[in-house]
Amino acid sequence: MNSGIKGKVVAITGASSGIGEAIAVHLASKGARVVLGARRTSNLVKIVSSIIENGGEAVYFSVDVTQPGQVKDFVSYAVENFGTLDVFVNNAGLMPLSMINSYKVSEWHQMIDVNIKGVLHGIAAALPVFEAKDNGQFVNITSVGDRWVGPTSTVYSATKFAVRAISEGLRQEVSANIRVTLVAPGATESELAETISDPELKKLAIEKFRVNLLSANAIARAVAYAVEQPSDVDVNELVVRPTAQKSF
Ligand code: NDP
């Protein structure tokens, strides 16, 4: 399976809402066989049913990306169901913004565990499958925060800077036939702001930064663009902001 989207087996973490859901729905509409992973299986059941009702092929698997064994099982489930894996989308993430001197240490840990270690677990699970067939693609969803940092985004941006570094290192280390794509969204409609625990900060973030939002489908289209290229074309990075987002 080299170019195009039709028939490709695509596993997506964080597919129970927002950008991950949109990627699953959009790629399935283009003929991909999608495997949705997240913890909220009640959401996954509904999304998978809707994809199938619309003529697509989809299955789901309950996975917590902080658990490397579960991510491995997620990949195995994809391969058992559809015979192979062509694309692994590392999308799961959270963004509990806060000032450093609020000392929300457990939220820092959570971001590091999901946003960084979760991606590494995805790589550890999917890369052996890609190496065995000498073909495959990682799509890592970072953020414009992978190259920008400001007050309250320090730890979140640090996790996304890390994923950008991991993506570039991975791209150089893997064989000539394995692709690594980074997609960095700007402000996009999703449930992400719900992870901000400070009510004042959440209100400020929603009023000041979470305006002129992109639809999650805009990010899904960017992912589709990278996936559908011929196999000798590796779209390394796509930064997708709302046109009106100028300041970060
Ligand atoms: P959502 O909150 O809507 O989605 C986050 C997804 O991550 C959910 O499906 C959630 O599923 C999943 N997730 C969280 N923790 C875990 C975990 N431990 N194991 C498995 N899945 C987990 O937000 P978005 O769609 O916006 O977020 C998707 C990605 O996009 C994130 O990496 C985010 O950083 C990035 N992004 C988003 C932007 C935006 O403005 N929306 C901008 C830039 C980047 P569940 O809770 O069911 O496990």
PDB file of C-alpha atoms and ligand atoms in Angstrom:
ATOM      1  CA  MET A   1       0.000   0.000   0.000  1.00  0.00           C
ATOM      2  CA  ASN A   2       1.939   2.995  -1.179  1.00  0.00           C
ATOM      3  CA  SER A   3       0.019   6.087  -2.066  1.00  0.00           C
ATOM      4  CA  GLY A   4      -3.490   7.402  -1.602  1.00  0.00           C
ATOM      5  CA  ILE A   5      -5.741   6.812   1.385  1.00  0.00           C
ATOM      6  CA  LYS A   6      -8.168   4.097   0.218  1.00  0.00           C
ATOM      7  CA  GLY A   7      -7.540   0.800   1.984  1.00  0.00           C
ATOM      8  CA  LYS A   8      -4.858   2.110   4.316  1.00  0.00           C
ATOM      9  CA  VAL A   9      -5.105   0.974   7.926  1.00  0.00           C
ATOM     10  CA  VAL A  10      -4.846   4.022  10.163  1.00  0.00           C
ATOM     11  CA  ALA A  11      -4.715   3.868  13.977  1.00  0.00           C
ATOM     12  CA  ILE A  12      -5.477   7.118  15.804  1.00  0.00           C
ATOM     13  CA  THR A  13      -4.981   7.838  19.506  1.00  0.00           C
ATOM     14  CA  GLY A  14      -7.260  10.348  21.217  1.00  0.00           C
ATOM     15  CA  ALA A  15     -10.008   9.584  18.710  1.00  0.00           C
ATOM     16  CA  SER A  16     -12.893  10.054  21.175  1.00  0.00           C
ATOM     17  CA  SER A  17     -13.315  13.803  20.508  1.00  0.00           C
ATOM     18  CA  GLY A  18     -11.976  16.865  18.707  1.00  0.00           C
ATOM     19  CA  ILE A  19      -9.146  16.499  16.230  1.00  0.00           C
ATOM     20  CA  GLY A  20      -8.699  12.717  16.615  1.00  0.00           C
ATOM     21  CA  GLU A  21     -12.386  12.102  15.960  1.00  0.00           C
ATOM     22  CA  ALA A  22     -12.268  14.386  12.902  1.00  0.00           C
ATOM     23  CA  ILE A  23      -9.196  12.573  11.536  1.00  0.00           C
ATOM     24  CA  ALA A  24     -10.937   9.202  11.932  1.00  0.00           C
ATOM     25  CA  VAL A  25     -14.155  10.379  10.288  1.00  0.00           C
ATOM     26  CA  HIS A  26     -12.399  12.179   7.424  1.00  0.00           C
ATOM     27  CA  LEU A  27      -9.928   9.414   6.570  1.00  0.00           C
ATOM     28  CA  ALA A  28     -12.701   6.791   6.779  1.00  0.00           C
ATOM     29  CA  SER A  29     -14.766   8.883   4.346  1.00  0.00           C
ATOM     30  CA  LYS A  30     -11.816   8.620   1.953  1.00  0.00           C
ATOM     31  CA  GLY A  31     -11.697   4.826   2.262  1.00  0.00           C
ATOM     32  CA  ALA A  32      -9.176   4.287   5.061  1.00  0.00           C
ATOM     33  CA  ARG A  33      -9.839   1.469   7.527  1.00  0.00           C
ATOM     34  CA  VAL A  34      -9.600   3.287  10.836  1.00  0.00           C
ATOM     35  CA  VAL A  35      -8.847   2.057  14.335  1.00  0.00           C
ATOM     36  CA  LEU A  36      -9.911   4.511  17.014  1.00  0.00           C
ATOM     37  CA  GLY A  37      -8.210   4.516  20.412  1.00  0.00           C
ATOM     38  CA  ALA A  38      -8.953   6.470  23.610  1.00  0.00           C
ATOM     39  CA  ARG A  39     -10.234   5.871  27.144  1.00  0.00           C
ATOM     40  CA  ARG A  40     -13.856   7.041  26.696  1.00  0.00           C
ATOM     41  CA  THR A  41     -15.174   3.988  24.912  1.00  0.00           C
ATOM     42  CA  SER A  42     -18.767   5.273  25.045  1.00  0.00           C
ATOM     43  CA  ASN A  43     -17.691   8.073  22.678  1.00  0.00           C
ATOM     44  CA  LEU A  44     -15.737   5.644  20.499  1.00  0.00           C
ATOM     45  CA  VAL A  45     -18.762   3.349  20.118  1.00  0.00           C
ATOM     46  CA  LYS A  46     -20.857   6.257  18.792  1.00  0.00           C
ATOM     47  CA  ILE A  47     -18.177   7.536  16.406  1.00  0.00           C
ATOM     48  CA  VAL A  48     -17.472   4.050  15.025  1.00  0.00           C
ATOM     49  CA  SER A  49     -21.208   3.396  14.534  1.00  0.00           C
ATOM     50  CA  SER A  50     -21.606   6.645  12.652  1.00  0.00           C
ATOM     51  CA  ILE A  51     -18.591   5.887  10.404  1.00  0.00           C
ATOM     52  CA  ILE A  52     -20.031   2.423   9.621  1.00  0.00           C
ATOM     53  CA  GLU A  53     -23.516   3.869   8.962  1.00  0.00           C
ATOM     54  CA  ASN A  54     -21.878   6.153   6.419  1.00  0.00           C
ATOM     55  CA  GLY A  55     -20.282   3.206   4.619  1.00  0.00           C
ATOM     56  CA  GLY A  56     -16.849   3.346   6.247  1.00  0.00           C
ATOM     57  CA  GLU A  57     -14.753   0.691   7.996  1.00  0.00           C
ATOM     58  CA  ALA A  58     -13.876   1.335  11.632  1.00  0.00           C
ATOM     59  CA  VAL A  59     -13.194  -0.431  14.919  1.00  0.00           C
ATOM     60  CA  TYR A  60     -12.262   0.904  18.339  1.00  0.00           C
ATOM     61  CA  PHE A  61     -10.011  -0.121  21.202  1.00  0.00           C
ATOM     62  CA  SER A  62      -9.829   1.144  24.768  1.00  0.00           C
ATOM     63  CA  VAL A  63      -6.334   2.538  25.295  1.00  0.00           C
ATOM     64  CA  ASP A  64      -4.595   4.746  27.813  1.00  0.00           C
ATOM     65  CA  VAL A  65      -1.472   6.014  26.040  1.00  0.00           C
ATOM     66  CA  THR A  66       0.416   6.378  29.314  1.00  0.00           C
ATOM     67  CA  GLN A  67       0.485   2.557  29.464  1.00  0.00           C
ATOM     68  CA  PRO A  68       2.986   1.157  26.932  1.00  0.00           C
ATOM     69  CA  GLY A  69       1.474  -2.338  27.097  1.00  0.00           C
ATOM     70  CA  GLN A  70      -1.970  -0.986  26.206  1.00  0.00           C
ATOM     71  CA  VAL A  71      -0.581   0.944  23.236  1.00  0.00           C
ATOM     72  CA  LYS A  72       1.123  -2.245  22.010  1.00  0.00           C
ATOM     73  CA  ASP A  73      -2.198  -4.094  22.358  1.00  0.00           C
ATOM     74  CA  PHE A  74      -3.891  -1.277  20.417  1.00  0.00           C
ATOM     75  CA  VAL A  75      -1.498  -1.788  17.499  1.00  0.00           C
ATOM     76  CA  SER A  76      -1.904  -5.585  17.690  1.00  0.00           C
ATOM     77  CA  TYR A  77      -5.683  -5.138  17.594  1.00  0.00           C
ATOM     78  CA  ALA A  78      -5.374  -3.019  14.437  1.00  0.00           C
ATOM     79  CA  VAL A  79      -3.195  -5.660  12.775  1.00  0.00           C
ATOM     80  CA  GLU A  80      -5.491  -8.539  13.880  1.00  0.00           C
ATOM     81  CA  ASN A  81      -8.542  -6.741  12.520  1.00  0.00           C
ATOM     82  CA  PHE A  82      -7.234  -5.407   9.253  1.00  0.00           C
ATOM     83  CA  GLY A  83      -4.100  -7.494   8.584  1.00  0.00           C
ATOM     84  CA  THR A  84      -1.615  -4.647   8.741  1.00  0.00           C
ATOM     85  CA  LEU A  85      -0.964  -1.083   9.907  1.00  0.00           C
ATOM     86  CA  ASP A  86      -0.055   1.705   7.500  1.00  0.00           C
ATOM     87  CA  VAL A  87      -0.359   4.920   9.514  1.00  0.00           C
ATOM     88  CA  PHE A  88      -0.142   5.627  13.239  1.00  0.00           C
ATOM     89  CA  VAL A  89      -1.498   8.998  14.360  1.00  0.00           C
ATOM     90  CA  ASN A  90      -0.135  10.151  17.724  1.00  0.00           C
ATOM     91  CA  ASN A  91      -2.881  12.618  18.607  1.00  0.00           C
ATOM     92  CA  ALA A  92      -3.877  12.085  22.269  1.00  0.00           C
ATOM     93  CA  GLY A  93      -2.998  15.087  24.370  1.00  0.00           C
ATOM     94  CA  LEU A  94      -4.084  17.490  27.062  1.00  0.00           C
ATOM     95  CA  MET A  95      -3.408  21.159  27.813  1.00  0.00           C
ATOM     96  CA  PRO A  96      -3.944  22.121  31.471  1.00  0.00           C
ATOM     97  CA  LEU A  97      -2.341  25.574  31.138  1.00  0.00           C
ATOM     98  CA  SER A  98      -1.046  27.217  34.309  1.00  0.00           C
ATOM     99  CA  MET A  99       1.638  29.577  35.577  1.00  0.00           C
ATOM    100  CA  ILE A 100       4.719  27.747  36.830  1.00  0.00           C
ATOM    101  CA  ASN A 101       4.326  29.296  40.299  1.00  0.00           C
ATOM    102  CA  SER A 102       0.904  27.642  40.656  1.00  0.00           C
ATOM    103  CA  TYR A 103       2.947  24.455  41.155  1.00  0.00           C
ATOM    104  CA  LYS A 104       0.403  22.172  39.521  1.00  0.00           C
ATOM    105  CA  VAL A 105       2.986  19.418  39.618  1.00  0.00           C
ATOM    106  CA  SER A 106       0.583  16.558  38.958  1.00  0.00           C
ATOM    107  CA  GLU A 107      -0.689  18.356  35.813  1.00  0.00           C
ATOM    108  CA  TRP A 108       2.923  18.750  34.624  1.00  0.00           C
ATOM    109  CA  HIS A 109       3.360  15.021  35.113  1.00  0.00           C
ATOM    110  CA  GLN A 110       0.117  14.280  33.285  1.00  0.00           C
ATOM    111  CA  MET A 111       1.186  16.377  30.275  1.00  0.00           C
ATOM    112  CA  ILE A 112       4.591  14.728  30.193  1.00  0.00           C
ATOM    113  CA  ASP A 113       3.003  11.272  30.515  1.00  0.00           C
ATOM    114  CA  VAL A 114       0.386  11.757  27.782  1.00  0.00           C
ATOM    115  CA  ASN A 115       1.883  14.334  25.412  1.00  0.00           C
ATOM    116  CA  ILE A 116       5.473  13.015  25.388  1.00  0.00           C
ATOM    117  CA  LYS A 117       5.572   9.489  26.787  1.00  0.00           C
ATOM    118  CA  GLY A 118       2.300   8.649  25.021  1.00  0.00           C
ATOM    119  CA  VAL A 119       3.910   9.529  21.684  1.00  0.00           C
ATOM    120  CA  LEU A 120       6.989   7.453  22.507  1.00  0.00           C
ATOM    121  CA  HIS A 121       4.716   4.532  23.400  1.00  0.00           C
ATOM    122  CA  GLY A 122       2.995   4.917  20.032  1.00  0.00           C
ATOM    123  CA  ILE A 123       6.348   4.850  18.267  1.00  0.00           C
ATOM    124  CA  ALA A 124       7.521   1.815  20.261  1.00  0.00           C
ATOM    125  CA  ALA A 125       4.319  -0.040  19.387  1.00  0.00           C
ATOM    126  CA  ALA A 126       3.987   0.811  15.687  1.00  0.00           C
ATOM    127  CA  LEU A 127       7.595   1.045  14.506  1.00  0.00           C
ATOM    128  CA  PRO A 128       8.256  -2.733  14.702  1.00  0.00           C
ATOM    129  CA  VAL A 129       5.261  -3.285  12.382  1.00  0.00           C
ATOM    130  CA  PHE A 130       6.518  -0.629   9.956  1.00  0.00           C
ATOM    131  CA  GLU A 131      10.077  -1.995  10.080  1.00  0.00           C
ATOM    132  CA  ALA A 132       8.907  -5.568   9.439  1.00  0.00           C
ATOM    133  CA  LYS A 133       7.271  -4.493   6.179  1.00  0.00           C
ATOM    134  CA  ASP A 134       9.654  -1.590   5.533  1.00  0.00           C
ATOM    135  CA  ASN A 135       6.767   0.812   5.043  1.00  0.00           C
ATOM    136  CA  GLY A 136       4.555   3.043   7.160  1.00  0.00           C
ATOM    137  CA  GLN A 137       3.896   6.552   8.371  1.00  0.00           C
ATOM    138  CA  PHE A 138       3.747   8.336  11.699  1.00  0.00           C
ATOM    139  CA  VAL A 139       1.624  11.459  11.955  1.00  0.00           C
ATOM    140  CA  ASN A 140       2.396  13.299  15.180  1.00  0.00           C
ATOM    141  CA  ILE A 141      -0.009  16.049  16.210  1.00  0.00           C
ATOM    142  CA  THR A 142       1.890  18.747  18.071  1.00  0.00           C
ATOM    143  CA  SER A 143       0.683  22.373  18.245  1.00  0.00           C
ATOM    144  CA  VAL A 144       1.923  25.823  17.269  1.00  0.00           C
ATOM    145  CA  GLY A 145       3.182  25.506  20.859  1.00  0.00           C
ATOM    146  CA  ASP A 146       5.890  23.203  19.461  1.00  0.00           C
ATOM    147  CA  ARG A 147       7.685  26.423  18.358  1.00  0.00           C
ATOM    148  CA  TRP A 148       6.087  29.127  20.517  1.00  0.00           C
ATOM    149  CA  VAL A 149       5.985  29.577  24.272  1.00  0.00           C
ATOM    150  CA  GLY A 150       4.275  32.158  26.465  1.00  0.00           C
ATOM    151  CA  PRO A 151       3.026  32.565  30.033  1.00  0.00           C
ATOM    152  CA  THR A 152       0.907  29.585  31.171  1.00  0.00           C
ATOM    153  CA  SER A 153       1.947  27.453  28.189  1.00  0.00           C
ATOM    154  CA  THR A 154       5.448  26.691  29.502  1.00  0.00           C
ATOM    155  CA  VAL A 155       5.034  23.012  30.317  1.00  0.00           C
ATOM    156  CA  TYR A 156       2.504  22.352  27.536  1.00  0.00           C
ATOM    157  CA  SER A 157       4.834  23.956  24.974  1.00  0.00           C
ATOM    158  CA  ALA A 158       7.770  22.013  26.433  1.00  0.00           C
ATOM    159  CA  THR A 159       5.926  18.761  25.757  1.00  0.00           C
ATOM    160  CA  LYS A 160       5.184  19.826  22.187  1.00  0.00           C
ATOM    161  CA  PHE A 161       8.770  21.081  21.581  1.00  0.00           C
ATOM    162  CA  ALA A 162       9.809  17.599  22.730  1.00  0.00           C
ATOM    163  CA  VAL A 163       7.499  15.859  20.271  1.00  0.00           C
ATOM    164  CA  ARG A 164       8.853  18.031  17.466  1.00  0.00           C
ATOM    165  CA  ALA A 165      12.394  16.962  18.408  1.00  0.00           C
ATOM    166  CA  ILE A 166      11.342  13.319  18.674  1.00  0.00           C
ATOM    167  CA  SER A 167       9.651  13.502  15.267  1.00  0.00           C
ATOM    168  CA  GLU A 168      12.724  14.963  13.577  1.00  0.00           C
ATOM    169  CA  GLY A 169      15.062  12.439  15.193  1.00  0.00           C
ATOM    170  CA  LEU A 170      12.742   9.583  14.266  1.00  0.00           C
ATOM    171  CA  ARG A 171      12.532  10.815  10.663  1.00  0.00           C
ATOM    172  CA  GLN A 172      16.316  10.672  10.369  1.00  0.00           C
ATOM    173  CA  GLU A 173      16.709   7.295  12.072  1.00  0.00           C
ATOM    174  CA  VAL A 174      14.093   5.230  10.247  1.00  0.00           C
ATOM    175  CA  SER A 175      14.532   3.575   6.880  1.00  0.00           C
ATOM    176  CA  ALA A 176      14.093   5.412   3.602  1.00  0.00           C
ATOM    177  CA  ASN A 177      10.583   3.968   3.229  1.00  0.00           C
ATOM    178  CA  ILE A 178       9.088   5.089   6.548  1.00  0.00           C
ATOM    179  CA  ARG A 179       7.550   8.552   6.696  1.00  0.00           C
ATOM    180  CA  VAL A 180       7.278  10.915   9.662  1.00  0.00           C
ATOM    181  CA  THR A 181       4.868  13.828   9.485  1.00  0.00           C
ATOM    182  CA  LEU A 182       4.285  16.497  12.093  1.00  0.00           C
ATOM    183  CA  VAL A 183       1.046  18.462  12.049  1.00  0.00           C
ATOM    184  CA  ALA A 184       1.007  21.592  14.245  1.00  0.00           C
ATOM    185  CA  PRO A 185      -2.494  23.014  14.700  1.00  0.00           C
ATOM    186  CA  GLY A 186      -3.368  26.499  15.832  1.00  0.00           C
ATOM    187  CA  ALA A 187      -6.543  27.116  17.837  1.00  0.00           C
ATOM    188  CA  THR A 188      -9.048  24.424  16.843  1.00  0.00           C
ATOM    189  CA  GLU A 189     -12.546  23.475  18.009  1.00  0.00           C
ATOM    190  CA  SER A 190     -12.320  20.607  20.505  1.00  0.00           C
ATOM    191  CA  GLU A 191     -12.639  19.796  24.183  1.00  0.00           C
ATOM    192  CA  LEU A 192      -8.992  20.745  24.877  1.00  0.00           C
ATOM    193  CA  ALA A 193      -9.689  23.827  27.020  1.00  0.00           C
ATOM    194  CA  GLU A 194     -11.693  21.608  29.383  1.00  0.00           C
ATOM    195  CA  THR A 195      -8.359  20.299  30.703  1.00  0.00           C
ATOM    196  CA  ILE A 196      -7.500  23.737  32.187  1.00  0.00           C
ATOM    197  CA  SER A 197      -8.243  23.325  35.900  1.00  0.00           C
ATOM    198  CA  ASP A 198      -8.010  26.991  36.979  1.00  0.00           C
ATOM    199  CA  PRO A 199     -11.479  28.497  36.262  1.00  0.00           C
ATOM    200  CA  GLU A 200     -10.138  32.066  35.788  1.00  0.00           C
ATOM    201  CA  LEU A 201      -7.452  30.894  33.408  1.00  0.00           C
ATOM    202  CA  LYS A 202      -9.899  28.714  31.506  1.00  0.00           C
ATOM    203  CA  LYS A 203     -12.197  31.714  31.025  1.00  0.00           C
ATOM    204  CA  LEU A 204      -9.266  33.887  29.886  1.00  0.00           C
ATOM    205  CA  ALA A 205      -7.968  31.205  27.508  1.00  0.00           C
ATOM    206  CA  ILE A 206     -11.405  30.748  25.968  1.00  0.00           C
ATOM    207  CA  GLU A 207     -12.062  34.488  25.620  1.00  0.00           C
ATOM    208  CA  LYS A 208      -8.581  35.568  24.506  1.00  0.00           C
ATOM    209  CA  PHE A 209      -6.987  32.657  22.675  1.00  0.00           C
ATOM    210  CA  ARG A 210      -9.724  30.222  21.766  1.00  0.00           C
ATOM    211  CA  VAL A 211     -11.359  32.545  19.248  1.00  0.00           C
ATOM    212  CA  ASN A 212     -11.569  32.306  15.445  1.00  0.00           C
ATOM    213  CA  LEU A 213     -11.249  28.554  15.897  1.00  0.00           C
ATOM    214  CA  LEU A 214     -10.517  26.200  13.027  1.00  0.00           C
ATOM    215  CA  SER A 215     -12.894  23.299  12.616  1.00  0.00           C
ATOM    216  CA  ALA A 216     -11.258  20.014  13.612  1.00  0.00           C
ATOM    217  CA  ASN A 217     -11.937  18.899  10.041  1.00  0.00           C
ATOM    218  CA  ALA A 218      -9.379  21.482   8.819  1.00  0.00           C
ATOM    219  CA  ILE A 219      -6.684  19.562  10.694  1.00  0.00           C
ATOM    220  CA  ALA A 220      -8.061  16.252   9.412  1.00  0.00           C
ATOM    221  CA  ARG A 221      -7.698  17.559   5.845  1.00  0.00           C
ATOM    222  CA  ALA A 222      -4.057  18.454   6.538  1.00  0.00           C
ATOM    223  CA  VAL A 223      -3.459  14.904   7.797  1.00  0.00           C
ATOM    224  CA  ALA A 224      -5.181  13.485   4.713  1.00  0.00           C
ATOM    225  CA  TYR A 225      -2.914  15.595   2.478  1.00  0.00           C
ATOM    226  CA  ALA A 226       0.191  14.099   4.095  1.00  0.00           C
ATOM    227  CA  VAL A 227      -1.163  10.540   4.020  1.00  0.00           C
ATOM    228  CA  GLU A 228      -2.303  10.609   0.396  1.00  0.00           C
ATOM    229  CA  GLN A 229       1.059  11.646  -1.066  1.00  0.00           C
ATOM    230  CA  PRO A 230       3.010   9.042  -3.040  1.00  0.00           C
ATOM    231  CA  SER A 231       5.252   6.978  -0.768  1.00  0.00           C
ATOM    232  CA  ASP A 232       8.417   8.790  -1.879  1.00  0.00           C
ATOM    233  CA  VAL A 233       6.992  12.109  -0.644  1.00  0.00           C
ATOM    234  CA  ASP A 234       7.272  12.724   3.091  1.00  0.00           C
ATOM    235  CA  VAL A 235       5.431  15.872   4.138  1.00  0.00           C
ATOM    236  CA  ASN A 236       7.592  16.614   7.180  1.00  0.00           C
ATOM    237  CA  GLU A 237       5.721  19.495   8.794  1.00  0.00           C
ATOM    238  CA  LEU A 238       2.394  21.242   8.364  1.00  0.00           C
ATOM    239  CA  VAL A 239       1.526  24.263  10.523  1.00  0.00           C
ATOM    240  CA  VAL A 240      -2.183  25.079  10.242  1.00  0.00           C
ATOM    241  CA  ARG A 241      -3.532  28.202  11.966  1.00  0.00           C
ATOM    242  CA  PRO A 242      -6.801  30.070  11.655  1.00  0.00           C
ATOM    243  CA  THR A 243      -6.032  32.928   9.248  1.00  0.00           C
ATOM    244  CA  ALA A 244      -6.882  35.434  11.977  1.00  0.00           C
ATOM    245  CA  GLN A 245      -4.481  33.879  14.528  1.00  0.00           C
ATOM    246  CA  LYS A 246      -1.522  36.254  14.353  1.00  0.00           C
ATOM    247  CA  SER A 247      -0.037  36.591  17.823  1.00  0.00           C
ATOM    248  CA  PHE A 248       1.121  33.063  18.595  1.00  0.00           C
TER     249      PHE A 248
HETATM  250  P1  NDP B   1      -9.706  16.949  22.913  1.00  0.00           P
HETATM  251  O1  NDP B   1      -9.663  17.219  24.384  1.00  0.00           O
HETATM  252  O2  NDP B   1     -11.008  17.097  22.220  1.00  0.00           O
HETATM  253  O3  NDP B   1      -9.114  15.510  22.587  1.00  0.00           O
HETATM  254  C1  NDP B   1      -8.042  14.951  23.313  1.00  0.00           C
HETATM  255  C2  NDP B   1      -8.037  13.459  23.074  1.00  0.00           C
HETATM  256  O4  NDP B   1      -6.923  12.893  23.780  1.00  0.00           O
HETATM  257  C3  NDP B   1      -9.298  12.789  23.583  1.00  0.00           C
HETATM  258  O5  NDP B   1      -9.759  11.891  22.612  1.00  0.00           O
HETATM  259  C4  NDP B   1      -8.832  12.034  24.822  1.00  0.00           C
HETATM  260  O6  NDP B   1      -9.542  10.804  24.931  1.00  0.00           O
HETATM  261  C5  NDP B   1      -7.385  11.747  24.447  1.00  0.00           C
HETATM  262  N1  NDP B   1      -6.571  11.423  25.625  1.00  0.00           N
HETATM  263  C6  NDP B   1      -6.259  12.217  26.672  1.00  0.00           C
HETATM  264  N2  NDP B   1      -5.541  11.518  27.563  1.00  0.00           N
HETATM  265  C7  NDP B   1      -5.422  10.255  27.080  1.00  0.00           C
HETATM  266  C8  NDP B   1      -4.794   9.075  27.540  1.00  0.00           C
HETATM  267  N3  NDP B   1      -4.148   9.023  28.715  1.00  0.00           N
HETATM  268  N4  NDP B   1      -4.863   7.965  26.774  1.00  0.00           N
HETATM  269  C9  NDP B   1      -5.520   7.989  25.603  1.00  0.00           C
HETATM  270  N5  NDP B   1      -6.123   9.073  25.093  1.00  0.00           N
HETATM  271  C10 NDP B   1      -6.078  10.198  25.838  1.00  0.00           C
HETATM  272  O7  NDP B   1      -8.623  17.944  22.293  1.00  0.00           O
HETATM  273  P2  NDP B   1      -7.994  18.073  20.822  1.00  0.00           P
HETATM  274  O8  NDP B   1      -8.745  17.305  19.840  1.00  0.00           O
HETATM  275  O9  NDP B   1      -7.803  19.505  20.610  1.00  0.00           O
HETATM  276  O10 NDP B   1      -6.553  17.427  21.069  1.00  0.00           O
HETATM  277  C11 NDP B   1      -5.924  16.541  20.171  1.00  0.00           C
HETATM  278  C12 NDP B   1      -4.469  16.948  20.005  1.00  0.00           C
HETATM  279  O11 NDP B   1      -4.414  18.195  19.316  1.00  0.00           O
HETATM  280  C13 NDP B   1      -3.702  17.137  21.310  1.00  0.00           C
HETATM  281  O12 NDP B   1      -2.437  16.528  21.199  1.00  0.00           O
HETATM  282  C14 NDP B   1      -3.573  18.650  21.420  1.00  0.00           C
HETATM  283  O13 NDP B   1      -2.449  19.032  22.155  1.00  0.00           O
HETATM  284  C15 NDP B   1      -3.464  19.029  19.949  1.00  0.00           C
HETATM  285  N6  NDP B   1      -3.767  20.420  19.657  1.00  0.00           N
HETATM  286  C16 NDP B   1      -5.031  20.939  19.777  1.00  0.00           C
HETATM  287  C17 NDP B   1      -5.264  22.275  19.521  1.00  0.00           C
HETATM  288  C18 NDP B   1      -6.612  22.890  19.690  1.00  0.00           C
HETATM  289  O14 NDP B   1      -6.730  24.128  19.677  1.00  0.00           O
HETATM  290  N7  NDP B   1      -7.678  22.109  19.835  1.00  0.00           N
HETATM  291  C19 NDP B   1      -4.199  23.177  19.066  1.00  0.00           C
HETATM  292  C20 NDP B   1      -2.927  22.538  18.966  1.00  0.00           C
HETATM  293  C21 NDP B   1      -2.729  21.229  19.235  1.00  0.00           C
HETATM  294  P3  NDP B   1     -10.060  10.125  26.285  1.00  0.00           P
HETATM  295  O15 NDP B   1     -10.268  11.212  27.287  1.00  0.00           O
HETATM  296  O16 NDP B   1     -11.327   9.455  25.850  1.00  0.00           O
HETATM  297  O17 NDP B   1      -8.989   9.158  26.643  1.00  0.00           O
END
